[in-house]
Amino acid sequence: MGGKRFPSISIEMAGYFQNAGITFTLIGDYEKAEKYISESLKITESVPNVSELKLAQTYLNLGWFYLSIRNVDKAIEYYDKSEKIYESKLGKNSAE
């Protein structure tokens, strides 16, 4: 299931993977965390007409993951991707 025929299921699965990745990060299993959050990104990117805000949230979570393992350069890369989407969709001062 998933992909083009069942996009909502794919997005749901991406959310489950993202939540698992966050959980594994919190308990310190970084290998599994990266695997699940990265899989979430692959799924999200593969769904046609996916909300860009969902993609931005995935980038934000990847940034948080990389910051958690002290890979600052990679964290900034994903935070920047997320920020660009949020600014384009919500405006530059949307967080204020």
Short mmCIF file of C-alpha atoms in Angstrom, two decimals:
data_model
loop_
_atom_site.label_atom_id
_atom_site.label_comp_id
_atom_site.label_asym_id
_atom_site.label_seq_id
_atom_site.Cartn_x
_atom_site.Cartn_y
_atom_site.Cartn_z
CA MET A 1 0.00 0.00 0.00
CA GLY A 2 1.00 3.63 -0.19
CA GLY A 3 2.49 5.65 -2.99
CA LYS A 4 0.28 6.96 -5.77
CA ARG A 5 -2.77 4.78 -5.13
CA PHE A 6 -3.02 5.43 -1.38
CA PRO A 7 -1.32 8.75 -0.63
CA SER A 8 -3.02 9.29 2.76
CA ILE A 9 -1.81 5.89 3.97
CA SER A 10 1.71 6.75 2.87
CA ILE A 11 1.59 10.02 4.74
CA GLU A 12 0.27 8.22 7.80
CA MET A 13 3.10 5.69 7.54
CA ALA A 14 5.62 8.53 7.20
CA GLY A 15 4.21 10.00 10.40
CA TYR A 16 4.56 6.68 12.22
CA PHE A 17 8.16 6.36 11.05
CA GLN A 18 8.88 9.92 12.09
CA ASN A 19 7.44 9.29 15.56
CA ALA A 20 9.49 6.10 15.89
CA GLY A 21 12.61 8.04 14.88
CA ILE A 22 11.93 10.70 17.48
CA THR A 23 11.37 8.04 20.13
CA PHE A 24 14.59 6.23 19.24
CA THR A 25 16.44 9.55 19.42
CA LEU A 26 15.06 10.21 22.88
CA ILE A 27 16.20 6.80 24.15
CA GLY A 28 19.61 7.13 22.51
CA ASP A 29 19.29 4.52 19.75
CA TYR A 30 20.59 6.88 17.08
CA GLU A 31 21.11 4.26 14.37
CA LYS A 32 17.44 3.29 14.44
CA ALA A 33 16.40 6.91 14.82
CA GLU A 34 18.20 7.95 11.65
CA LYS A 35 16.81 4.96 9.77
CA TYR A 36 13.21 5.75 10.69
CA ILE A 37 13.34 9.51 10.19
CA SER A 38 15.15 9.09 6.86
CA GLU A 39 12.53 6.56 5.73
CA SER A 40 9.85 9.05 6.70
CA LEU A 41 11.50 11.62 4.45
CA LYS A 42 11.65 9.18 1.53
CA ILE A 43 7.97 8.38 1.89
CA THR A 44 6.95 12.02 2.26
CA GLU A 45 8.96 13.04 -0.81
CA SER A 46 7.42 10.22 -2.87
CA VAL A 47 3.78 11.14 -2.24
CA PRO A 48 2.35 13.22 -5.07
CA ASN A 49 0.88 16.57 -4.03
CA VAL A 50 2.14 16.23 -0.47
CA SER A 51 1.75 19.31 1.67
CA GLU A 52 4.99 21.23 1.72
CA LEU A 53 4.39 21.87 5.41
CA LYS A 54 4.56 18.11 6.06
CA LEU A 55 7.88 18.05 4.24
CA ALA A 56 9.07 21.03 6.29
CA GLN A 57 8.15 19.21 9.50
CA THR A 58 10.19 16.19 8.41
CA TYR A 59 13.17 18.43 7.64
CA LEU A 60 12.76 20.05 11.05
CA ASN A 61 12.78 16.66 12.77
CA LEU A 62 15.85 15.58 10.82
CA GLY A 63 17.55 18.79 11.89
CA TRP A 64 16.68 18.06 15.52
CA PHE A 65 17.97 14.50 15.17
CA TYR A 66 21.31 15.63 13.72
CA LEU A 67 21.64 18.29 16.40
CA SER A 68 21.01 15.57 19.01
CA ILE A 69 24.00 13.61 17.71
CA ARG A 70 26.06 16.79 17.48
CA ASN A 71 26.26 16.85 13.69
CA VAL A 72 25.71 20.59 13.56
CA ASP A 73 26.41 21.04 9.84
CA LYS A 74 23.81 18.44 8.88
CA ALA A 75 21.35 19.89 11.42
CA ILE A 76 21.72 23.37 9.92
CA GLU A 77 21.22 21.93 6.42
CA TYR A 78 17.84 20.48 7.37
CA TYR A 79 16.81 23.43 9.52
CA ASP A 80 17.49 25.73 6.55
CA LYS A 81 15.37 23.56 4.24
CA SER A 82 12.54 23.61 6.75
CA GLU A 83 12.80 27.35 7.30
CA LYS A 84 12.62 28.11 3.57
CA ILE A 85 9.40 26.16 3.21
CA TYR A 86 7.81 27.66 6.33
CA GLU A 87 8.72 31.17 5.20
CA SER A 88 7.38 30.61 1.69
CA LYS A 89 4.09 29.17 2.98
CA LEU A 90 3.51 31.16 6.17
CA GLY A 91 5.56 34.31 5.73
CA LYS A 92 8.87 35.40 7.15
CA ASN A 93 7.51 36.55 10.51
CA SER A 94 5.02 33.73 11.07
CA ALA A 95 6.76 32.52 14.24
CA GLU A 96 6.53 35.90 15.97
#
